[in-house]
Amino acid sequence: MGAYVCAILLVALALLLVSAGIEDARHREIANWKNAAIALMAPLWWWAAGLALWPDIAWQIGIAALVFAFFVGAFALGQMGGGDVKMIGALALWLPVVPLLWMLVLMSLIGGVLTLILMVERKLRRSTKTLEIPYGIAIALAALLVLREPILNQFM
């Protein structure tokens, strides 16, 4: 039964990530309820995946708190939006350390490419307005790339 619950939770997470990425592209914000849903589904994921309270879940919460605190600093410096920071923190509740690090690396690379594309687009349009990067797209894509392995392996 745990494998089916894991699969359902991963599909729900994937749908939330796609929805958040689209919303960020369209409106440059991510709804709080989506980030809350991602965070609140994490304990169900821990249960379904059979994680032990100590040290597994404690470790997961601690790493997520550190990641969230780091990105709150980026928010305080005006480098990221609040929705992006909340989504990264919520995803950190789901991912073990190595996949989380891969997600952050992929997020940075995808975000850099997205930034370059938007800079070129702004230059071609000769726009002078401030460039806002919908980083939720990069976060969502990176998370989906990292999650693809467990999603496909659930059925093997």
Short mmCIF file of N, CA, C and O in Angstrom, two decimals, residues 31-150:
data_model
loop_
_atom_site.label_atom_id
_atom_site.label_comp_id
_atom_site.label_asym_id
_atom_site.label_seq_id
_atom_site.Cartn_x
_atom_site.Cartn_y
_atom_site.Cartn_z
N ALA A 31 1.05 31.04 -5.45
CA ALA A 31 0.05 31.08 -4.37
C ALA A 31 0.56 30.37 -3.12
O ALA A 31 1.17 29.30 -3.20
N ASN A 32 0.29 30.97 -1.98
CA ASN A 32 0.70 30.39 -0.70
C ASN A 32 0.11 29.00 -0.50
O ASN A 32 0.75 28.13 0.09
N TRP A 33 -1.12 28.79 -0.96
CA TRP A 33 -1.75 27.49 -0.72
C TRP A 33 -1.01 26.37 -1.44
O TRP A 33 -0.99 25.23 -0.95
N LYS A 34 -0.38 26.67 -2.57
CA LYS A 34 0.38 25.63 -3.29
C LYS A 34 1.62 25.25 -2.50
O LYS A 34 1.93 24.07 -2.34
N ASN A 35 2.33 26.25 -2.00
CA ASN A 35 3.50 25.96 -1.18
C ASN A 35 3.12 25.26 0.11
O ASN A 35 3.82 24.35 0.56
N ALA A 36 2.01 25.67 0.70
CA ALA A 36 1.54 25.01 1.93
C ALA A 36 1.17 23.56 1.65
O ALA A 36 1.49 22.66 2.44
N ALA A 37 0.53 23.31 0.52
CA ALA A 37 0.15 21.94 0.17
C ALA A 37 1.39 21.07 -0.02
O ALA A 37 1.43 19.92 0.44
N ILE A 38 2.41 21.62 -0.68
CA ILE A 38 3.66 20.87 -0.86
C ILE A 38 4.27 20.53 0.50
O ILE A 38 4.66 19.39 0.75
N ALA A 39 4.32 21.50 1.38
CA ALA A 39 4.90 21.28 2.71
C ALA A 39 4.06 20.32 3.55
O ALA A 39 4.60 19.43 4.21
N LEU A 40 2.75 20.46 3.49
CA LEU A 40 1.88 19.62 4.33
C LEU A 40 1.77 18.19 3.83
O LEU A 40 1.40 17.30 4.59
N MET A 41 2.09 17.96 2.56
CA MET A 41 2.09 16.58 2.05
C MET A 41 3.36 15.83 2.43
O MET A 41 3.40 14.61 2.39
N ALA A 42 4.40 16.56 2.81
CA ALA A 42 5.68 15.92 3.15
C ALA A 42 5.55 14.89 4.28
O ALA A 42 6.08 13.79 4.15
N PRO A 43 4.84 15.19 5.38
CA PRO A 43 4.70 14.15 6.41
C PRO A 43 3.99 12.88 5.91
O PRO A 43 4.34 11.78 6.35
N LEU A 44 3.04 13.04 5.01
CA LEU A 44 2.41 11.86 4.41
C LEU A 44 3.44 11.08 3.59
O LEU A 44 3.45 9.85 3.62
N TRP A 45 4.29 11.77 2.88
CA TRP A 45 5.35 11.15 2.11
C TRP A 45 6.30 10.38 3.04
O TRP A 45 6.69 9.26 2.76
N TRP A 46 6.67 11.01 4.16
CA TRP A 46 7.57 10.36 5.12
C TRP A 46 6.95 9.06 5.63
O TRP A 46 7.62 8.04 5.71
N TRP A 47 5.68 9.13 5.95
CA TRP A 47 4.97 7.95 6.46
C TRP A 47 4.92 6.85 5.39
O TRP A 47 5.22 5.70 5.65
N ALA A 48 4.51 7.25 4.18
CA ALA A 48 4.37 6.27 3.10
C ALA A 48 5.73 5.67 2.71
O ALA A 48 5.80 4.50 2.33
N ALA A 49 6.79 6.47 2.80
CA ALA A 49 8.12 5.99 2.45
C ALA A 49 8.77 5.21 3.59
O ALA A 49 9.85 4.64 3.41
N GLY A 50 8.12 5.20 4.75
CA GLY A 50 8.63 4.43 5.88
C GLY A 50 9.80 5.07 6.60
O GLY A 50 10.63 4.37 7.19
N LEU A 51 9.89 6.40 6.58
CA LEU A 51 10.99 7.07 7.28
C LEU A 51 10.79 6.98 8.79
O LEU A 51 9.67 7.11 9.29
N ALA A 52 11.88 6.80 9.49
CA ALA A 52 11.85 6.76 10.96
C ALA A 52 11.86 8.18 11.50
O ALA A 52 12.47 9.08 10.91
N LEU A 53 11.20 8.38 12.64
CA LEU A 53 11.16 9.71 13.26
C LEU A 53 12.57 10.20 13.55
O LEU A 53 12.91 11.35 13.29
N TRP A 54 13.38 9.29 14.12
CA TRP A 54 14.77 9.63 14.39
C TRP A 54 15.65 8.59 13.71
O TRP A 54 15.41 7.41 13.91
N PRO A 55 16.58 8.96 12.93
CA PRO A 55 17.06 10.29 12.60
C PRO A 55 16.48 10.84 11.29
O PRO A 55 16.67 12.01 10.97
N ASP A 56 15.76 10.00 10.51
CA ASP A 56 15.36 10.37 9.16
C ASP A 56 14.53 11.65 9.09
O ASP A 56 14.89 12.60 8.39
N ILE A 57 13.41 11.67 9.78
CA ILE A 57 12.51 12.83 9.70
C ILE A 57 13.14 14.05 10.36
O ILE A 57 13.04 15.17 9.84
N ALA A 58 13.82 13.84 11.47
CA ALA A 58 14.51 14.96 12.13
C ALA A 58 15.55 15.58 11.21
O ALA A 58 15.67 16.81 11.11
N TRP A 59 16.28 14.73 10.52
CA TRP A 59 17.29 15.19 9.55
C TRP A 59 16.62 15.97 8.42
O TRP A 59 17.09 17.02 8.02
N GLN A 60 15.52 15.45 7.91
CA GLN A 60 14.79 16.11 6.82
C GLN A 60 14.33 17.51 7.23
O GLN A 60 14.48 18.47 6.48
N ILE A 61 13.77 17.61 8.43
CA ILE A 61 13.30 18.91 8.91
C ILE A 61 14.46 19.87 9.13
O ILE A 61 14.38 21.06 8.78
N GLY A 62 15.56 19.37 9.69
CA GLY A 62 16.72 20.22 9.93
C GLY A 62 17.33 20.76 8.65
O GLY A 62 17.63 21.96 8.56
N ILE A 63 17.51 19.91 7.66
CA ILE A 63 18.06 20.35 6.37
C ILE A 63 17.11 21.35 5.71
O ILE A 63 17.54 22.37 5.17
N ALA A 64 15.81 21.07 5.77
CA ALA A 64 14.83 21.99 5.17
C ALA A 64 14.89 23.35 5.85
O ALA A 64 14.81 24.39 5.18
N ALA A 65 15.06 23.37 7.18
CA ALA A 65 15.16 24.64 7.91
C ALA A 65 16.40 25.42 7.48
O ALA A 65 16.35 26.65 7.29
N LEU A 66 17.52 24.72 7.31
CA LEU A 66 18.75 25.39 6.86
C LEU A 66 18.61 25.95 5.45
O LEU A 66 19.01 27.08 5.18
N VAL A 67 18.04 25.16 4.56
CA VAL A 67 17.84 25.60 3.18
C VAL A 67 16.91 26.81 3.15
O VAL A 67 17.18 27.81 2.48
N PHE A 68 15.82 26.72 3.90
CA PHE A 68 14.86 27.83 3.95
C PHE A 68 15.54 29.09 4.48
O PHE A 68 15.37 30.17 3.92
N ALA A 69 16.32 28.96 5.56
CA ALA A 69 17.00 30.13 6.14
C ALA A 69 17.97 30.75 5.14
O ALA A 69 18.05 31.98 5.03
N PHE A 70 18.69 29.91 4.40
CA PHE A 70 19.61 30.43 3.39
C PHE A 70 18.87 31.27 2.35
O PHE A 70 19.29 32.37 2.00
N PHE A 71 17.75 30.73 1.85
CA PHE A 71 17.02 31.45 0.81
C PHE A 71 16.21 32.63 1.35
O PHE A 71 15.91 33.55 0.59
N VAL A 72 15.90 32.62 2.62
CA VAL A 72 15.31 33.82 3.24
C VAL A 72 16.32 34.96 3.15
O VAL A 72 15.95 36.12 2.93
N GLY A 73 17.60 34.62 3.30
CA GLY A 73 18.65 35.63 3.12
C GLY A 73 18.64 36.20 1.72
O GLY A 73 18.79 37.41 1.53
N ALA A 74 18.47 35.35 0.71
CA ALA A 74 18.39 35.82 -0.68
C ALA A 74 17.17 36.71 -0.86
O ALA A 74 17.22 37.73 -1.56
N PHE A 75 16.06 36.35 -0.21
CA PHE A 75 14.85 37.18 -0.25
C PHE A 75 15.12 38.54 0.39
O PHE A 75 14.73 39.58 -0.16
N ALA A 76 15.79 38.53 1.54
CA ALA A 76 16.07 39.78 2.25
C ALA A 76 16.96 40.71 1.41
O ALA A 76 16.84 41.94 1.52
N LEU A 77 17.79 40.14 0.58
CA LEU A 77 18.65 40.93 -0.31
C LEU A 77 17.93 41.34 -1.60
O LEU A 77 18.53 41.98 -2.46
N GLY A 78 16.69 40.91 -1.75
CA GLY A 78 15.92 41.25 -2.94
C GLY A 78 16.26 40.41 -4.16
O GLY A 78 15.95 40.79 -5.28
N GLN A 79 16.89 39.27 -3.93
CA GLN A 79 17.32 38.43 -5.04
C GLN A 79 16.30 37.37 -5.44
O GLN A 79 16.41 36.78 -6.51
N MET A 80 15.35 37.09 -4.56
CA MET A 80 14.33 36.07 -4.85
C MET A 80 12.99 36.54 -4.28
O MET A 80 12.96 37.30 -3.31
N GLY A 81 11.94 36.02 -4.87
CA GLY A 81 10.61 36.31 -4.35
C GLY A 81 10.25 35.38 -3.20
O GLY A 81 10.82 34.30 -3.05
N GLY A 82 9.30 35.80 -2.41
CA GLY A 82 8.88 35.02 -1.25
C GLY A 82 8.28 33.68 -1.62
O GLY A 82 8.52 32.68 -0.94
N GLY A 83 7.52 33.62 -2.68
CA GLY A 83 6.92 32.36 -3.12
C GLY A 83 7.98 31.36 -3.54
O GLY A 83 7.86 30.16 -3.26
N ASP A 84 9.03 31.86 -4.20
CA ASP A 84 10.13 30.98 -4.60
C ASP A 84 10.82 30.39 -3.38
O ASP A 84 11.10 29.19 -3.33
N VAL A 85 11.08 31.22 -2.39
CA VAL A 85 11.75 30.78 -1.16
C VAL A 85 10.90 29.74 -0.44
O VAL A 85 11.40 28.71 0.01
N LYS A 86 9.60 29.99 -0.36
CA LYS A 86 8.71 29.03 0.31
C LYS A 86 8.65 27.71 -0.45
O LYS A 86 8.62 26.64 0.17
N MET A 87 8.66 27.77 -1.77
CA MET A 87 8.60 26.53 -2.55
C MET A 87 9.89 25.72 -2.37
O MET A 87 9.83 24.50 -2.22
N ILE A 88 11.03 26.37 -2.35
CA ILE A 88 12.30 25.66 -2.13
C ILE A 88 12.29 25.01 -0.74
O ILE A 88 12.67 23.85 -0.59
N GLY A 89 11.85 25.76 0.27
CA GLY A 89 11.79 25.20 1.62
C GLY A 89 10.84 24.02 1.72
O GLY A 89 11.14 23.02 2.37
N ALA A 90 9.70 24.12 1.05
CA ALA A 90 8.73 23.03 1.07
C ALA A 90 9.28 21.79 0.37
O ALA A 90 9.12 20.66 0.84
N LEU A 91 9.96 21.99 -0.75
CA LEU A 91 10.55 20.87 -1.48
C LEU A 91 11.67 20.22 -0.68
O LEU A 91 11.90 19.01 -0.78
N ALA A 92 12.38 21.00 0.11
CA ALA A 92 13.46 20.46 0.93
C ALA A 92 12.93 19.47 1.96
O ALA A 92 13.68 18.61 2.44
N LEU A 93 11.64 19.58 2.31
CA LEU A 93 11.04 18.60 3.21
C LEU A 93 10.88 17.24 2.55
O LEU A 93 10.80 16.22 3.22
N TRP A 94 10.84 17.21 1.25
CA TRP A 94 10.62 15.98 0.49
C TRP A 94 11.90 15.26 0.14
O TRP A 94 11.93 14.04 0.07
N LEU A 95 12.95 16.02 -0.18
CA LEU A 95 14.12 15.45 -0.83
C LEU A 95 15.25 15.15 0.15
O LEU A 95 15.62 16.02 0.95
N PRO A 96 15.83 13.97 0.06
CA PRO A 96 17.06 13.70 0.83
C PRO A 96 18.17 14.64 0.36
O PRO A 96 18.05 15.30 -0.68
N VAL A 97 19.26 14.68 1.08
CA VAL A 97 20.31 15.68 0.85
C VAL A 97 20.85 15.66 -0.58
O VAL A 97 20.92 16.71 -1.22
N VAL A 98 21.24 14.52 -1.09
CA VAL A 98 21.85 14.47 -2.42
C VAL A 98 20.87 14.91 -3.51
O VAL A 98 21.21 15.78 -4.33
N PRO A 99 19.65 14.38 -3.56
CA PRO A 99 18.70 14.90 -4.56
C PRO A 99 18.39 16.39 -4.36
O PRO A 99 18.20 17.11 -5.34
N LEU A 100 18.37 16.85 -3.12
CA LEU A 100 18.13 18.27 -2.86
C LEU A 100 19.26 19.11 -3.45
O LEU A 100 19.00 20.14 -4.10
N LEU A 101 20.49 18.68 -3.26
CA LEU A 101 21.62 19.41 -3.83
C LEU A 101 21.56 19.41 -5.36
O LEU A 101 21.82 20.44 -5.99
N TRP A 102 21.19 18.27 -5.94
CA TRP A 102 21.02 18.21 -7.39
C TRP A 102 19.92 19.16 -7.85
O TRP A 102 20.05 19.83 -8.87
N MET A 103 18.84 19.21 -7.10
CA MET A 103 17.75 20.12 -7.46
C MET A 103 18.23 21.57 -7.43
O MET A 103 17.93 22.35 -8.32
N LEU A 104 18.99 21.93 -6.41
CA LEU A 104 19.48 23.31 -6.30
C LEU A 104 20.45 23.65 -7.42
O LEU A 104 20.42 24.77 -7.95
N VAL A 105 21.29 22.70 -7.80
CA VAL A 105 22.22 22.94 -8.93
C VAL A 105 21.43 23.10 -10.22
O VAL A 105 21.65 24.05 -10.99
N LEU A 106 20.52 22.18 -10.47
CA LEU A 106 19.69 22.27 -11.68
C LEU A 106 18.86 23.55 -11.70
O LEU A 106 18.73 24.21 -12.73
N MET A 107 18.31 23.92 -10.54
CA MET A 107 17.54 25.15 -10.42
C MET A 107 18.38 26.35 -10.82
O MET A 107 17.93 27.23 -11.55
N SER A 108 19.62 26.39 -10.35
CA SER A 108 20.51 27.50 -10.68
C SER A 108 20.81 27.56 -12.17
O SER A 108 20.80 28.63 -12.78
N LEU A 109 21.10 26.39 -12.76
CA LEU A 109 21.40 26.35 -14.19
C LEU A 109 20.20 26.74 -15.04
O LEU A 109 20.31 27.55 -15.96
N ILE A 110 19.05 26.17 -14.72
CA ILE A 110 17.83 26.50 -15.47
C ILE A 110 17.47 27.97 -15.26
O ILE A 110 17.08 28.66 -16.21
N GLY A 111 17.61 28.45 -14.03
CA GLY A 111 17.34 29.86 -13.75
C GLY A 111 18.27 30.79 -14.52
O GLY A 111 17.85 31.85 -15.00
N GLY A 112 19.53 30.40 -14.67
CA GLY A 112 20.48 31.20 -15.44
C GLY A 112 20.09 31.27 -16.91
O GLY A 112 20.13 32.33 -17.54
N VAL A 113 19.72 30.12 -17.47
CA VAL A 113 19.28 30.09 -18.88
C VAL A 113 18.00 30.93 -19.04
O VAL A 113 17.88 31.71 -20.00
N LEU A 114 17.08 30.78 -18.13
CA LEU A 114 15.83 31.56 -18.18
C LEU A 114 16.13 33.06 -18.11
O LEU A 114 15.54 33.85 -18.85
N THR A 115 17.05 33.45 -17.25
CA THR A 115 17.44 34.85 -17.12
C THR A 115 18.03 35.37 -18.42
O THR A 115 17.68 36.47 -18.88
N LEU A 116 18.92 34.60 -19.04
CA LEU A 116 19.51 35.01 -20.31
C LEU A 116 18.45 35.18 -21.39
O LEU A 116 18.47 36.15 -22.16
N ILE A 117 17.52 34.23 -21.46
CA ILE A 117 16.44 34.31 -22.46
C ILE A 117 15.62 35.58 -22.24
O ILE A 117 15.31 36.30 -23.20
N LEU A 118 15.26 35.87 -21.00
CA LEU A 118 14.45 37.05 -20.72
C LEU A 118 15.23 38.34 -20.95
O LEU A 118 14.65 39.35 -21.36
N MET A 119 16.54 38.31 -20.73
CA MET A 119 17.36 39.50 -21.00
C MET A 119 17.42 39.77 -22.50
O MET A 119 17.30 40.92 -22.94
N VAL A 120 17.58 38.73 -23.30
CA VAL A 120 17.60 38.89 -24.76
C VAL A 120 16.25 39.38 -25.24
O VAL A 120 16.16 40.29 -26.07
N GLU A 121 15.19 38.78 -24.72
CA GLU A 121 13.83 39.19 -25.10
C GLU A 121 13.59 40.66 -24.76
O GLU A 121 13.03 41.41 -25.56
N ARG A 122 14.04 41.08 -23.59
CA ARG A 122 13.87 42.48 -23.17
C ARG A 122 14.66 43.41 -24.09
O ARG A 122 14.18 44.48 -24.48
N LYS A 123 15.87 43.00 -24.46
CA LYS A 123 16.70 43.81 -25.35
C LYS A 123 16.07 43.93 -26.73
O LYS A 123 16.06 45.00 -27.33
N LEU A 124 15.52 42.82 -27.25
CA LEU A 124 14.88 42.84 -28.57
C LEU A 124 13.65 43.75 -28.58
O LEU A 124 13.36 44.38 -29.59
N ARG A 125 12.94 43.77 -27.48
CA ARG A 125 11.76 44.63 -27.37
C ARG A 125 12.12 46.06 -27.00
O ARG A 125 11.23 46.91 -26.94
N ARG A 126 13.37 46.28 -26.67
CA ARG A 126 13.87 47.60 -26.25
C ARG A 126 13.09 48.12 -25.04
O ARG A 126 12.76 49.29 -24.95
N SER A 127 12.83 47.21 -24.16
CA SER A 127 12.09 47.54 -22.94
C SER A 127 13.05 48.09 -21.89
O SER A 127 14.21 47.68 -21.80
N THR A 128 12.55 49.02 -21.09
CA THR A 128 13.36 49.59 -20.01
C THR A 128 12.82 49.20 -18.63
O THR A 128 13.40 49.60 -17.62
N LYS A 129 11.74 48.43 -18.61
CA LYS A 129 11.19 48.05 -17.31
C LYS A 129 12.09 47.02 -16.63
O LYS A 129 12.85 46.30 -17.27
N THR A 130 11.98 46.98 -15.31
CA THR A 130 12.80 46.08 -14.51
C THR A 130 12.51 44.63 -14.87
O THR A 130 11.35 44.24 -15.00
N LEU A 131 13.57 43.87 -15.01
CA LEU A 131 13.44 42.46 -15.36
C LEU A 131 13.07 41.65 -14.12
O LEU A 131 13.77 41.69 -13.12
N GLU A 132 11.94 40.95 -14.20
CA GLU A 132 11.51 40.05 -13.13
C GLU A 132 11.60 38.62 -13.66
O GLU A 132 10.98 38.29 -14.65
N ILE A 133 12.38 37.82 -12.97
CA ILE A 133 12.59 36.44 -13.40
C ILE A 133 11.59 35.53 -12.68
O ILE A 133 11.58 35.49 -11.45
N PRO A 134 10.76 34.81 -13.41
CA PRO A 134 9.84 33.87 -12.77
C PRO A 134 10.59 32.60 -12.36
O PRO A 134 10.54 31.57 -13.03
N TYR A 135 11.32 32.69 -11.25
CA TYR A 135 12.21 31.61 -10.82
C TYR A 135 11.45 30.35 -10.43
O TYR A 135 12.03 29.28 -10.36
N GLY A 136 10.14 30.49 -10.19
CA GLY A 136 9.33 29.32 -9.90
C GLY A 136 9.38 28.31 -11.03
O GLY A 136 9.26 27.10 -10.80
N ILE A 137 9.58 28.78 -12.26
CA ILE A 137 9.71 27.87 -13.40
C ILE A 137 10.96 27.01 -13.22
O ILE A 137 10.91 25.79 -13.38
N ALA A 138 12.07 27.65 -12.88
CA ALA A 138 13.33 26.92 -12.70
C ALA A 138 13.24 25.95 -11.53
O ALA A 138 13.73 24.81 -11.62
N ILE A 139 12.61 26.38 -10.45
CA ILE A 139 12.47 25.51 -9.27
C ILE A 139 11.62 24.30 -9.63
O ILE A 139 11.97 23.16 -9.31
N ALA A 140 10.49 24.55 -10.28
CA ALA A 140 9.58 23.46 -10.63
C ALA A 140 10.24 22.47 -11.61
O ALA A 140 10.15 21.26 -11.42
N LEU A 141 10.89 22.98 -12.63
CA LEU A 141 11.55 22.09 -13.60
C LEU A 141 12.66 21.27 -12.93
O LEU A 141 12.78 20.07 -13.18
N ALA A 142 13.46 21.91 -12.11
CA ALA A 142 14.54 21.20 -11.42
C ALA A 142 13.98 20.11 -10.52
O ALA A 142 14.48 18.98 -10.50
N ALA A 143 12.93 20.43 -9.77
CA ALA A 143 12.32 19.44 -8.89
C ALA A 143 11.74 18.28 -9.70
O ALA A 143 11.89 17.12 -9.32
N LEU A 144 11.08 18.59 -10.80
CA LEU A 144 10.51 17.52 -11.63
C LEU A 144 11.60 16.62 -12.21
O LEU A 144 11.43 15.41 -12.28
N LEU A 145 12.73 17.20 -12.59
CA LEU A 145 13.83 16.40 -13.11
C LEU A 145 14.41 15.49 -12.02
O LEU A 145 14.74 14.33 -12.29
N VAL A 146 14.51 16.00 -10.81
CA VAL A 146 15.03 15.19 -9.70
C VAL A 146 14.02 14.12 -9.30
O VAL A 146 14.40 12.99 -8.97
N LEU A 147 12.73 14.43 -9.37
CA LEU A 147 11.69 13.49 -8.95
C LEU A 147 11.40 12.41 -10.00
O LEU A 147 10.79 11.40 -9.67
N ARG A 148 11.82 12.60 -11.22
CA ARG A 148 11.47 11.65 -12.28
C ARG A 148 11.90 10.24 -11.94
O ARG A 148 11.21 9.29 -12.24
N GLU A 149 13.03 10.08 -11.28
CA GLU A 149 13.51 8.74 -10.93
C GLU A 149 12.56 8.00 -10.01
O GLU A 149 12.15 6.89 -10.31
N PRO A 150 12.17 8.59 -8.85
CA PRO A 150 11.25 7.83 -7.99
C PRO A 150 9.87 7.62 -8.61
O PRO A 150 9.23 6.61 -8.37
#
